[in-house]
């Protein structure tokens, strides 16, 4: 009888542990009164150097099947991305292109936790060889409530940055 | 490392003693952790097949179909879902306990590295199965898991496109991604099944089915849990909202808070380091294993050694020496753990042999049977009194140094299964001792898997080579002692000696071989 009680207790304890830890305790990874702005996009910057016309002398030194009139280096510039919230710079980074030859798109993924409220959000990006300024800029006043997710996306074909 | 293992082993054996009392040795779950893992795998597989019939892979339909299963079809789908979840969680418990126990008991060294290393790969696969399973429900927990997992994957510089982008917004989420996840959630368990099969390849009679009563009991426990506390979703996923608080399944997701605390790459480095450390544990520190060797002149190809080897380390091959026997035993050195169970099974390992040198058909290279016979005779010479007892124990069993006295000697073997039954006959009928006590690992849990079982069966004349009937069984005592059972062993020894004292004196038959003669043979 005592053995049976022991077995029942052991199985009950096992089931209790399985049942409890399968969904408890709750994990709070962000304050409930906070909202989130996510910025995520992939974009390929311009090549680091402009294409150059190959001279006839250079072409003559190449095998016939390698003779391309233009020499276009594959490497692309890093994107310079800056996010300002209420005029304060929250993110400013040179994002390198992907790939061994550094010729792929650069990917940005960043999250900003904010309290509920209205914010002046400014997003800017330089994807060219220029030394100063930005090629794309978006400035917008947004209102966000607790628990809301606002997404900053980028599509060069549709004019640049946008909120989703 | 050895100190950690000693403490760990002692702790495990204390629990095992407790569980022996509650469940009985045969049904002690701690002796069937691997088999219970298999059992939970099959519960998950069968319940998963049922759930898949009703599951829909669309972005919105996924959640709705799971809700239908949980509530509308609670009597079948709901129970199947709960069993699917709880058996998966139970699988993690027994798998981690199995891993920890094998480590503490030092059952990962030598050729046993193979099962250990495969087992580490199984860990990763089981976690992958669990994570993808939570993902496809597409509730709030799935949303958290999807985003956290893809952000973690994105931290590796392997993917051209961001995986997390799929979960950025409803407009970026595709039903095809769910189809992919369902495919992964089915494919990975199938791969897991194959790897599980590889995991037990180097074991004879692998324990893949727990005792029926134990299996039914744990199933009943999970069923009752499923009825009382059914698994439920945590509300539909909504990518426009943050799921700031979720009820994690801590068995599978304990690593996720680390991803929030540290960078993704740091957590990958931690996971990678832990995996590498687990992988190399069988070789820390290195251990030299004494291998079994076949002596073809004395091997008649009976195959008993191959049948008794717990690690499939002996193969029977066509005879290569021209003798009239059909087969010969061949030791596969990469699988031999040096337990010597094959020596105990060899019919030529008889200490009575006098007309030729005592060499068995199969021997342990560092402990041949001739040496064992010599040890028996020399040890016996030093014993006095009318109740002399020879104790045979395993190298992995408890330390029996305290039991030695004028009337008691201890001979240590690699495994108790190494002792050929004719030795018991030899010791008692030739009067080398009044009684023999066999001990080794605790009951039901042989370090070399089958040594104590085969020994018991050989003595009970249930397994070849049988102990001859003429050996008085009242002069034999068997007590399988764990490291926490030294005092019980002492009590058993005292009781055995009292029993021996009441028996008629042994009449030694035949001429005991002269120890100096045996020494000359050795030379």
XYZ file of C-alpha atoms in Angstrom:
687
model
C 0.000 0.000 0.000
C 2.851 2.310 0.955
C 4.620 1.430 -2.292
C 1.499 2.235 -4.302
C 1.195 5.586 -2.535
C 4.856 6.255 -3.315
C 4.333 5.406 -6.962
C 1.266 7.612 -7.205
C 3.151 10.469 -5.558
C 6.108 10.035 -7.932
C 3.918 10.002 -11.059
C 1.875 12.942 -9.773
C 5.055 14.917 -9.127
C 6.342 14.051 -12.588
C 3.061 15.103 -14.252
C 2.951 18.268 -12.173
C 6.482 19.243 -13.215
C 5.733 18.526 -16.875
C 2.427 20.428 -16.788
C 3.760 23.427 -14.894
C 7.012 24.039 -16.755
C 5.380 23.464 -20.143
C 3.870 26.953 -19.974
C 4.978 28.563 -16.703
C 6.326 30.694 -15.218
C 5.535 33.577 -17.553
C 8.481 35.209 -19.230
C 8.286 38.998 -19.440
C 10.824 40.126 -21.952
C 9.499 43.648 -22.430
C 7.569 46.028 -20.178
C 3.852 45.951 -20.994
C 3.685 49.778 -21.211
C 6.327 49.950 -23.929
C 5.931 50.036 -27.688
C 8.382 48.930 -30.323
C 9.737 50.448 -33.506
C 11.448 47.881 -35.702
C 13.638 48.814 -38.622
C 14.433 46.061 -41.057
C 15.464 46.159 -44.680
C 18.044 44.821 -47.094
C 19.499 47.127 -49.700
C 22.539 47.021 -51.945
C 24.706 50.155 -51.933
C 26.404 51.541 -55.001
C 29.694 50.025 -56.205
C 32.685 51.560 -54.442
C 34.187 52.600 -57.779
C 32.616 53.662 -61.040
C 33.035 51.482 -64.096
C 36.143 52.219 -66.093
C 36.679 51.839 -69.842
C 39.470 49.347 -70.426
C 42.199 50.502 -72.782
C 42.984 48.626 -75.969
C 46.459 47.777 -74.628
C 44.915 46.183 -71.549
C 42.396 44.272 -73.646
C 45.158 42.888 -75.853
C 46.814 41.345 -72.785
C 43.658 39.397 -71.914
C 42.458 36.110 -73.356
C 39.841 36.695 -76.092
C 36.996 35.390 -73.968
C 37.937 37.731 -71.090
C 37.915 40.947 -73.120
C 35.161 43.061 -71.635
C 35.230 46.723 -72.596
C 34.228 47.941 -69.105
C 35.865 47.082 -65.774
C 33.267 47.283 -63.007
C 34.572 46.493 -59.478
C 32.084 44.321 -57.537
C 32.554 45.748 -54.060
C 29.748 47.957 -52.800
C 29.786 50.787 -50.314
C 28.543 50.250 -46.776
C 25.173 51.835 -46.050
C 25.230 54.656 -43.562
C 21.967 54.543 -41.627
C 20.848 56.981 -38.970
C 17.673 57.037 -36.903
C 16.746 60.071 -34.831
C 13.848 60.110 -32.414
C 12.762 63.541 -31.240
C 15.984 64.912 -32.689
C 18.190 62.580 -30.689
C 20.333 60.163 -32.650
C 19.402 56.639 -31.520
C 21.202 54.690 -34.197
C 24.005 55.589 -36.548
C 25.967 52.827 -38.184
C 27.827 51.941 -41.337
C 26.297 48.611 -42.374
C 28.691 46.567 -44.530
C 27.543 44.705 -47.640
C 27.194 40.930 -47.353
C 29.226 38.368 -49.241
C 32.875 37.428 -49.388
C 33.399 39.891 -52.246
C 31.352 42.463 -50.303
C 29.042 42.777 -53.275
C 25.731 41.745 -51.658
C 22.973 43.685 -50.000
C 23.491 45.148 -46.549
C 20.840 44.173 -44.000
C 19.696 46.341 -41.122
C 17.650 44.982 -38.220
C 17.212 47.195 -35.220
C 14.601 47.580 -32.498
C 13.762 50.658 -30.453
C 11.719 50.363 -27.280
C 9.666 53.456 -26.538
C 7.031 54.532 -24.093
C 3.541 55.211 -25.393
C 3.344 58.655 -27.023
C 4.005 60.791 -30.079
C 7.489 60.986 -31.580
C 9.238 62.786 -34.402
C 11.035 59.968 -36.162
C 13.693 60.675 -38.755
C 15.367 57.915 -40.780
C 18.183 58.618 -43.201
C 20.416 56.474 -45.349
C 23.390 57.024 -47.621
C 24.002 54.306 -50.201
C 26.308 56.176 -52.580
C 29.952 57.152 -52.698
C 29.234 60.658 -51.524
C 31.108 61.855 -48.470
C 28.426 64.028 -46.881
C 24.654 63.944 -46.465
C 22.115 61.207 -47.160
C 20.479 59.803 -50.279
C 17.179 58.897 -48.610
C 15.494 60.683 -45.738
C 12.092 60.205 -44.133
C 10.783 62.379 -41.341
C 7.450 61.670 -39.768
C 5.551 62.262 -36.586
C 4.093 59.030 -35.298
C 1.859 58.161 -32.372
C 2.303 54.770 -30.820
C 0.404 53.078 -28.052
C 1.651 50.524 -25.521
C 2.267 47.114 -27.091
C 2.165 48.425 -30.642
C 4.802 47.503 -33.214
C 5.687 50.051 -35.877
C 7.875 48.895 -38.751
C 10.303 51.016 -40.750
C 10.801 49.414 -44.139
C 12.717 50.487 -47.211
C 12.055 50.003 -50.908
C 14.158 51.992 -53.336
C 11.639 51.290 -56.139
C 8.774 52.942 -54.254
C 10.716 55.983 -53.125
C 12.616 54.865 -50.047
C 11.582 54.573 -46.435
C 8.044 53.900 -45.277
C 6.225 52.902 -42.131
C 4.252 49.648 -42.065
C 36.249 15.510 -13.131
C 36.464 12.155 -11.328
C 35.409 13.817 -8.055
C 32.338 15.297 -9.764
C 31.488 11.887 -11.174
C 31.911 10.198 -7.773
C 29.556 12.682 -6.125
C 27.102 12.509 -9.025
C 27.113 8.731 -9.019
C 26.521 8.606 -5.288
C 23.610 11.056 -5.628
C 22.069 9.048 -8.455
C 22.433 5.799 -6.550
C 20.739 7.278 -3.492
C 17.738 8.157 -5.660
C 17.903 4.759 -7.317
C 17.756 3.068 -3.909
C 14.689 5.134 -3.069
C 13.085 4.313 -6.414
C 13.991 0.626 -5.983
C 11.915 0.682 -2.818
C 8.999 2.475 -4.442
C 8.886 0.868 -7.886
C 10.890 -2.317 -7.437
C 14.123 -2.931 -9.303
C 12.436 -4.074 -12.507
C 10.260 -0.986 -12.860
C 12.664 1.628 -11.546
C 12.356 4.441 -14.152
C 15.959 5.512 -13.570
C 17.121 2.212 -15.069
C 14.973 2.744 -18.178
C 15.570 6.401 -19.055
C 16.617 5.644 -22.634
C 13.690 3.273 -23.141
C 11.304 5.866 -21.703
C 12.733 8.356 -24.206
C 11.808 5.973 -27.016
C 8.362 5.511 -25.520
C 7.748 9.270 -25.375
C 9.014 9.587 -28.945
C 6.353 7.118 -30.113
C 3.594 8.949 -28.179
C 4.675 12.191 -29.853
C 4.818 10.517 -33.269
C 1.390 8.869 -33.066
C -0.355 11.930 -31.600
C 1.429 14.108 -34.188
C 0.128 12.002 -37.071
C -3.413 12.452 -35.761
C -2.974 16.222 -35.345
C -1.533 16.548 -38.839
C -4.747 15.156 -40.354
C -6.634 18.228 -39.132
C -3.861 20.832 -39.226
C -4.015 23.607 -41.823
C -0.881 25.410 -42.922
C -2.381 28.821 -43.821
C -1.345 31.933 -41.859
C -4.746 32.295 -40.191
C -5.956 28.743 -40.727
C -3.073 27.274 -38.697
C -4.290 28.852 -35.475
C -7.939 28.149 -36.255
C -7.305 24.481 -36.999
C -5.419 24.053 -33.712
C -8.275 25.779 -31.869
C -10.725 23.414 -33.530
C -8.643 20.456 -32.373
C -8.313 21.850 -28.853
C -11.911 22.818 -28.139
C -14.380 21.440 -30.697
C -12.649 18.084 -30.853
C -11.336 18.121 -27.274
C -12.120 14.426 -26.724
C -9.638 13.328 -29.402
C -7.740 16.233 -30.971
C -7.454 18.118 -27.691
C -6.120 15.077 -25.857
C -3.804 14.265 -28.753
C -2.455 17.822 -28.666
C -1.878 17.663 -24.919
C -0.212 14.269 -25.155
C 1.895 15.609 -28.047
C 3.122 18.483 -25.919
C 3.525 16.712 -22.607
C 5.232 13.656 -24.065
C 7.660 16.023 -25.853
C 8.409 17.695 -22.519
C 8.768 14.365 -20.753
C 11.171 13.336 -23.521
C 13.413 16.276 -22.622
C 13.367 15.297 -18.936
C 14.341 11.665 -19.505
C 16.822 12.581 -22.234
C 18.715 15.052 -20.029
C 18.592 12.679 -17.052
C 19.857 9.871 -19.291
C 22.741 12.066 -20.461
C 23.623 13.178 -16.939
C 23.413 9.667 -15.537
C 25.602 8.139 -18.238
C 28.166 10.870 -17.558
C 28.123 10.428 -13.779
C 28.333 6.640 -14.108
C 31.261 7.098 -16.517
C 29.524 5.152 -19.268
C 30.857 7.218 -22.112
C 34.493 6.154 -22.227
C 36.295 3.922 -24.698
C 34.149 2.639 -27.547
C 31.059 3.939 -25.760
C 31.974 7.382 -27.128
C 29.971 6.474 -30.207
C 26.571 6.361 -28.498
C 27.487 9.430 -26.451
C 28.428 11.566 -29.446
C 25.350 10.456 -31.400
C 23.329 11.279 -28.297
C 24.594 14.872 -28.339
C 23.435 15.199 -31.953
C 20.062 13.844 -30.809
C 19.828 16.680 -28.266
C 19.983 19.291 -31.017
C 17.482 17.440 -33.182
C 14.973 17.047 -30.353
C 15.179 20.769 -29.606
C 14.713 21.557 -33.312
C 11.600 19.341 -33.367
C 10.144 21.078 -30.328
C 10.822 24.635 -31.479
C 9.331 24.093 -34.949
C 6.313 22.465 -33.325
C 5.561 25.531 -31.222
C 6.189 27.749 -34.234
C 3.472 26.290 -36.468
C 0.632 26.828 -33.969
C 0.942 30.564 -34.732
C -0.285 31.856 -31.411
C 1.432 34.534 -29.300
C 4.047 32.085 -28.081
C 4.702 31.042 -31.685
C 5.094 34.715 -32.617
C 7.676 35.195 -29.868
C 9.489 31.968 -30.766
C 9.434 32.769 -34.494
C 10.842 36.258 -34.023
C 13.392 35.315 -31.360
C 14.552 32.236 -33.300
C 14.864 34.049 -36.607
C 16.683 36.975 -34.976
C 19.026 34.436 -33.408
C 19.593 32.726 -36.758
C 20.117 36.097 -38.433
C 22.951 36.833 -36.032
C 24.957 34.197 -37.903
C 26.583 35.603 -41.022
C 25.158 32.775 -43.140
C 21.940 34.047 -44.599
C 21.790 36.583 -47.400
C 18.269 37.678 -46.528
C 16.995 38.342 -43.023
C 14.780 35.479 -41.822
C 13.239 37.760 -39.200
C 11.864 39.852 -42.073
C 9.255 37.117 -42.601
C 7.765 38.062 -39.223
C 8.022 41.829 -39.514
C 4.485 42.574 -40.520
C 1.393 40.720 -41.708
C 2.216 41.814 -45.251
C 5.605 40.067 -45.112
C 4.225 36.825 -43.656
C 3.555 34.044 -46.124
C 1.552 30.834 -45.814
C 4.335 29.110 -47.711
C 6.605 29.705 -44.739
C 4.203 27.634 -42.625
C 4.293 24.855 -45.193
C 8.073 24.926 -44.907
C 7.928 24.800 -41.101
C 5.478 21.892 -41.153
C 7.792 20.081 -43.566
C 10.711 20.677 -41.203
C 8.593 19.604 -38.213
C 7.907 16.275 -39.951
C 11.309 15.776 -41.585
C 13.421 16.414 -38.470
C 11.644 13.756 -36.341
C 12.133 11.266 -39.181
C 15.838 12.102 -39.261
C 15.791 11.838 -35.473
C 14.358 8.329 -35.689
C 17.210 7.300 -37.963
C 19.786 8.855 -35.630
C 18.150 7.126 -32.648
C 18.589 3.844 -34.495
C 22.276 4.671 -35.037
C 22.541 5.601 -31.338
C 21.809 2.003 -30.277
C 23.691 0.263 -33.074
C 26.613 -0.742 -30.889
C 24.457 -2.389 -28.268
C 23.201 -5.925 -28.054
C 19.622 -6.176 -26.809
C 19.243 -2.400 -26.510
C 16.600 -1.392 -23.995
C 14.152 0.438 -26.252
C 10.909 -0.658 -24.607
C 10.283 0.149 -20.961
C 8.570 -2.548 -18.857
C 4.877 -2.657 -19.755
C 3.671 -1.625 -16.298
C 6.024 1.367 -16.249
C 5.012 2.413 -19.778
C 1.319 2.181 -18.940
C 1.825 4.142 -15.727
C 3.647 7.072 -17.338
C 1.132 7.101 -20.180
C -1.694 7.200 -17.647
C 0.033 10.070 -15.828
C 0.298 12.067 -19.074
C -3.291 11.235 -20.003
C -4.610 12.420 -16.650
C -2.518 15.582 -16.997
C -3.966 16.114 -20.488
C -7.502 15.857 -19.147
C -6.977 18.027 -16.071
C -4.704 20.627 -17.626
C -5.078 20.473 -21.428
C -2.521 22.193 -23.621
C -3.892 25.456 -24.985
C -2.743 28.234 -27.292
C -1.919 31.691 -25.935
C -4.140 33.758 -28.216
C -3.684 34.391 -31.951
C -0.454 35.915 -33.160
C -0.598 39.574 -34.169
C 2.540 41.011 -35.697
C 1.357 44.566 -35.121
C 1.479 43.962 -31.374
C 4.357 43.017 -29.079
C 3.926 39.820 -27.121
C 5.674 41.242 -24.089
C 4.837 38.322 -21.810
C 4.572 34.674 -22.843
C 4.258 31.352 -21.092
C 7.433 29.647 -22.291
C 7.789 25.902 -22.455
C 10.911 25.920 -20.327
C 11.893 22.435 -21.354
C 12.531 23.641 -24.896
C 12.939 27.381 -24.548
C 15.146 27.910 -21.530
C 17.785 29.335 -23.863
C 15.517 32.130 -25.176
C 15.919 34.544 -22.250
C 19.666 34.300 -22.895
C 19.086 35.573 -26.443
C 17.412 38.633 -24.935
C 20.194 39.111 -22.394
C 23.193 38.640 -24.676
C 23.883 39.100 -28.347
C 22.816 36.322 -30.719
C 26.416 35.497 -31.573
C 27.312 35.202 -27.871
C 24.521 32.694 -27.333
C 25.638 30.747 -30.441
C 29.155 30.715 -29.010
C 27.819 29.454 -25.658
C 25.743 26.739 -27.336
C 28.642 25.760 -29.609
C 31.074 25.632 -26.705
C 28.692 23.518 -24.623
C 28.246 21.134 -27.560
C 31.988 20.815 -28.172
C 32.564 20.241 -24.461
C 29.928 17.512 -24.426
C 31.446 15.965 -27.548
C 34.930 15.671 -26.055
C 33.884 14.436 -22.598
C 34.482 10.737 -23.453
C 38.179 11.504 -23.872
C 38.687 13.576 -20.701
C 40.860 12.172 -19.288
C 41.994 9.483 -21.712
C 41.510 5.945 -20.474
C 43.312 2.842 -21.670
C 40.980 -0.083 -22.275
C 42.133 -3.665 -22.026
C 40.791 -5.527 -25.057
C 39.567 -9.061 -25.467
C 41.810 -11.255 -27.615
C 40.945 -14.517 -29.327
C 43.274 -17.510 -29.112
C 42.352 -19.529 -32.193
C 43.987 -22.706 -30.897
C 41.457 -22.749 -28.071
C 38.467 -21.188 -29.881
C 35.985 -23.756 -31.168
C 33.736 -21.131 -32.759
C 30.794 -21.848 -30.432
C 29.672 -18.184 -30.654
C 28.704 -17.901 -26.967
C 31.038 -14.915 -26.580
C 29.388 -13.138 -29.527
C 25.934 -13.821 -28.109
C 26.872 -12.519 -24.658
C 28.840 -9.416 -25.718
C 26.724 -6.381 -24.708
C 28.391 -4.126 -27.276
C 28.339 -6.201 -30.491
C 32.137 -6.273 -30.334
C 32.545 -9.905 -31.410
C 31.786 -11.137 -34.888
C 31.702 -14.772 -35.977
C 33.648 -15.219 -39.217
C 34.591 -18.266 -41.350
C 37.501 -20.195 -39.918
C 40.892 -18.915 -41.050
C 43.271 -21.439 -39.468
C 42.230 -24.619 -41.253
C 40.846 -26.268 -38.117
C 37.660 -28.352 -38.511
C 35.372 -25.749 -36.891
C 33.097 -23.688 -39.151
C 33.607 -20.324 -37.476
C 35.940 -18.318 -35.325
C 35.379 -15.384 -33.026
C 36.859 -12.049 -34.104
C 37.096 -9.123 -31.670
C 36.187 -5.769 -33.203
C 38.626 -3.670 -31.229
C 36.843 -0.391 -31.976
C 33.782 -1.709 -30.120
C 35.377 -3.710 -27.311
C 35.033 -2.039 -23.902
C 37.140 -4.655 -22.119
C 34.381 -5.901 -19.798
C 35.445 -9.549 -20.137
C 31.867 -10.850 -20.317
C 32.986 -12.860 -23.350
C 35.582 -14.632 -21.166
C 32.837 -15.609 -18.735
C 30.914 -17.090 -21.651
C 33.806 -19.116 -23.062
C 33.472 -22.871 -22.360
C 37.254 -23.290 -22.561
C 37.841 -20.890 -19.659
C 37.926 -23.677 -17.103
C 40.413 -23.664 -14.249
C 40.308 -27.479 -13.989
C 42.537 -27.843 -17.017
C 45.885 -29.366 -16.080
C 47.239 -31.136 -19.146
C 47.829 -27.993 -21.153
C 48.444 -24.358 -20.320
C 45.268 -22.626 -19.229
C 44.473 -20.332 -22.128
C 40.837 -19.715 -22.989
C 39.480 -19.238 -26.504
C 38.962 -15.597 -25.645
C 40.819 -13.687 -22.946
C 41.152 -10.205 -21.534
C 44.631 -9.077 -22.536
C 45.556 -7.760 -19.080
C 43.751 -10.356 -16.973
C 43.922 -13.856 -18.493
C 42.068 -16.737 -16.826
C 45.373 -18.404 -15.926
C 46.228 -15.356 -13.844
C 42.759 -15.434 -12.321
C 43.210 -19.088 -11.314
C 46.542 -18.247 -9.759
C 44.980 -15.348 -7.871
C 42.267 -17.652 -6.535
C 44.770 -20.196 -5.320
C 47.203 -17.724 -3.799
C 44.450 -15.729 -2.138
C 42.933 -18.897 -0.728
C 46.259 -19.864 0.818
C 46.156 -16.754 2.968
C 42.673 -17.466 4.353
C 42.107 -19.237 7.648
C 39.116 -20.583 9.571
C 36.212 -22.822 8.688
C 34.139 -20.217 6.858
C 36.553 -18.828 4.291
C 34.806 -16.626 1.762
C 36.048 -15.410 -1.590
C 34.277 -12.304 -2.831
C 34.266 -11.467 -6.508
C 33.333 -7.912 -7.319
C 33.480 -5.519 -10.278
C 36.007 -2.764 -10.705
C 33.086 -0.354 -11.041
C 31.337 -1.592 -7.887
C 31.792 -0.282 -4.335
C 35.201 -0.441 -2.670
C 35.290 -3.627 -0.567
C 38.659 -3.104 1.085
C 37.040 -2.924 4.534
C 35.624 -6.445 4.174
C 39.013 -8.119 3.877
C 40.111 -10.172 6.917
C 41.676 -13.542 7.730
C 38.645 -15.398 6.436
C 37.573 -13.081 3.619
C 39.350 -12.172 0.413
C 38.242 -9.937 -2.413
C 39.105 -10.483 -6.060
C 38.220 -7.693 -8.426
C 37.159 -8.333 -12.013
C 36.450 -5.929 -14.818
C 32.807 -7.033 -14.644
C 31.236 -9.869 -12.684
C 30.250 -11.370 -16.035
C 33.971 -11.999 -16.616
C 33.908 -14.891 -14.126
C 33.428 -18.218 -15.922
C 31.026 -20.455 -13.916
C 33.601 -23.315 -13.705
C 35.595 -21.078 -11.354
C 32.802 -21.316 -8.765
C 32.861 -25.086 -9.127
C 36.649 -25.061 -8.859
C 36.737 -22.917 -5.724
C 34.109 -24.849 -3.806
C 34.650 -28.437 -4.898
C 38.427 -28.130 -4.600
C 38.114 -26.514 -1.202
C 39.712 -23.155 -1.892
C 36.931 -21.519 0.118
C 33.781 -22.553 1.932
C 31.707 -19.950 0.156
C 31.749 -17.477 -2.739
C 30.008 -14.141 -2.712
C 29.396 -12.433 -6.031
C 28.761 -8.745 -6.110
C 29.004 -5.978 -8.664
C 26.938 -3.035 -9.750
C 23.586 -2.442 -8.114
C 20.747 -4.767 -9.063
C 19.262 -4.053 -12.468
C 21.988 -1.627 -13.484
C 25.175 -3.302 -14.680
C 27.908 -0.879 -15.732
C 28.499 -3.097 -18.773
C 24.772 -3.583 -19.302
C 24.427 -7.369 -19.225
C 27.184 -8.722 -16.975
C 25.166 -9.273 -13.820
C 22.175 -10.594 -15.785
C 24.254 -13.206 -17.612
C 26.006 -14.194 -14.360
C 22.705 -14.796 -12.610
C 21.392 -16.806 -15.543
C 24.563 -18.897 -15.804
C 24.397 -19.784 -12.119
C 20.670 -20.519 -12.378
C 21.482 -22.801 -15.357
C 19.344 -20.671 -17.670
C 22.195 -19.558 -19.886
C 25.175 -21.321 -21.330
C 27.799 -21.924 -19.915
C 25.821 -23.387 -17.015
C 27.190 -23.757 -13.523
C 27.407 -27.503 -12.856
C 24.654 -28.981 -10.697
C 27.167 -30.486 -8.303
C 28.061 -27.025 -6.986
C 26.136 -26.577 -3.713
C 24.100 -23.411 -4.230
C 23.920 -22.754 -0.500
C 27.632 -21.955 -0.684
C 26.996 -19.170 -3.184
C 25.674 -15.763 -2.334
C 24.815 -12.974 -4.747
C 24.267 -9.397 -3.701
C 24.313 -6.612 -6.266
C 25.463 -3.604 -4.297
C 25.434 0.025 -5.281
C 28.047 2.432 -3.961
C 25.575 3.465 -1.261
C 24.950 -0.114 -0.117
C 28.264 -1.057 1.529
C 26.648 -1.566 4.950
C 23.964 -3.865 3.459
C 26.745 -5.826 1.800
C 28.545 -6.211 5.148
C 25.337 -7.468 6.767
C 24.807 -9.907 3.913
C 28.378 -11.174 4.288
C 27.887 -11.759 8.036
C 24.645 -13.647 7.432
C 26.324 -15.705 4.693
C 29.169 -16.634 7.024
C 26.702 -17.717 9.714
C 24.935 -19.872 7.140
C 28.204 -21.424 6.036
C 29.109 -22.198 9.644
C 26.007 -24.357 9.941
C 26.809 -26.423 6.845
C 28.838 -29.605 6.808
C 32.504 -29.047 5.995
C 33.453 -29.067 2.308
C 35.023 -32.275 1.088
C 37.599 -31.248 -1.445
C 37.456 -33.448 -4.548
C 40.484 -34.156 -6.679
C 43.884 -32.680 -6.375
C 43.964 -28.923 -6.103
C 46.457 -27.651 -8.657
C 49.704 -26.654 -7.086
C 50.071 -22.865 -7.035
C 53.742 -23.226 -7.984
C 52.641 -25.324 -10.958
C 50.279 -22.571 -12.035
C 53.021 -19.997 -11.608
C 55.271 -22.073 -13.840
C 52.497 -22.142 -16.469
C 52.280 -18.369 -16.299
C 56.017 -18.079 -16.749
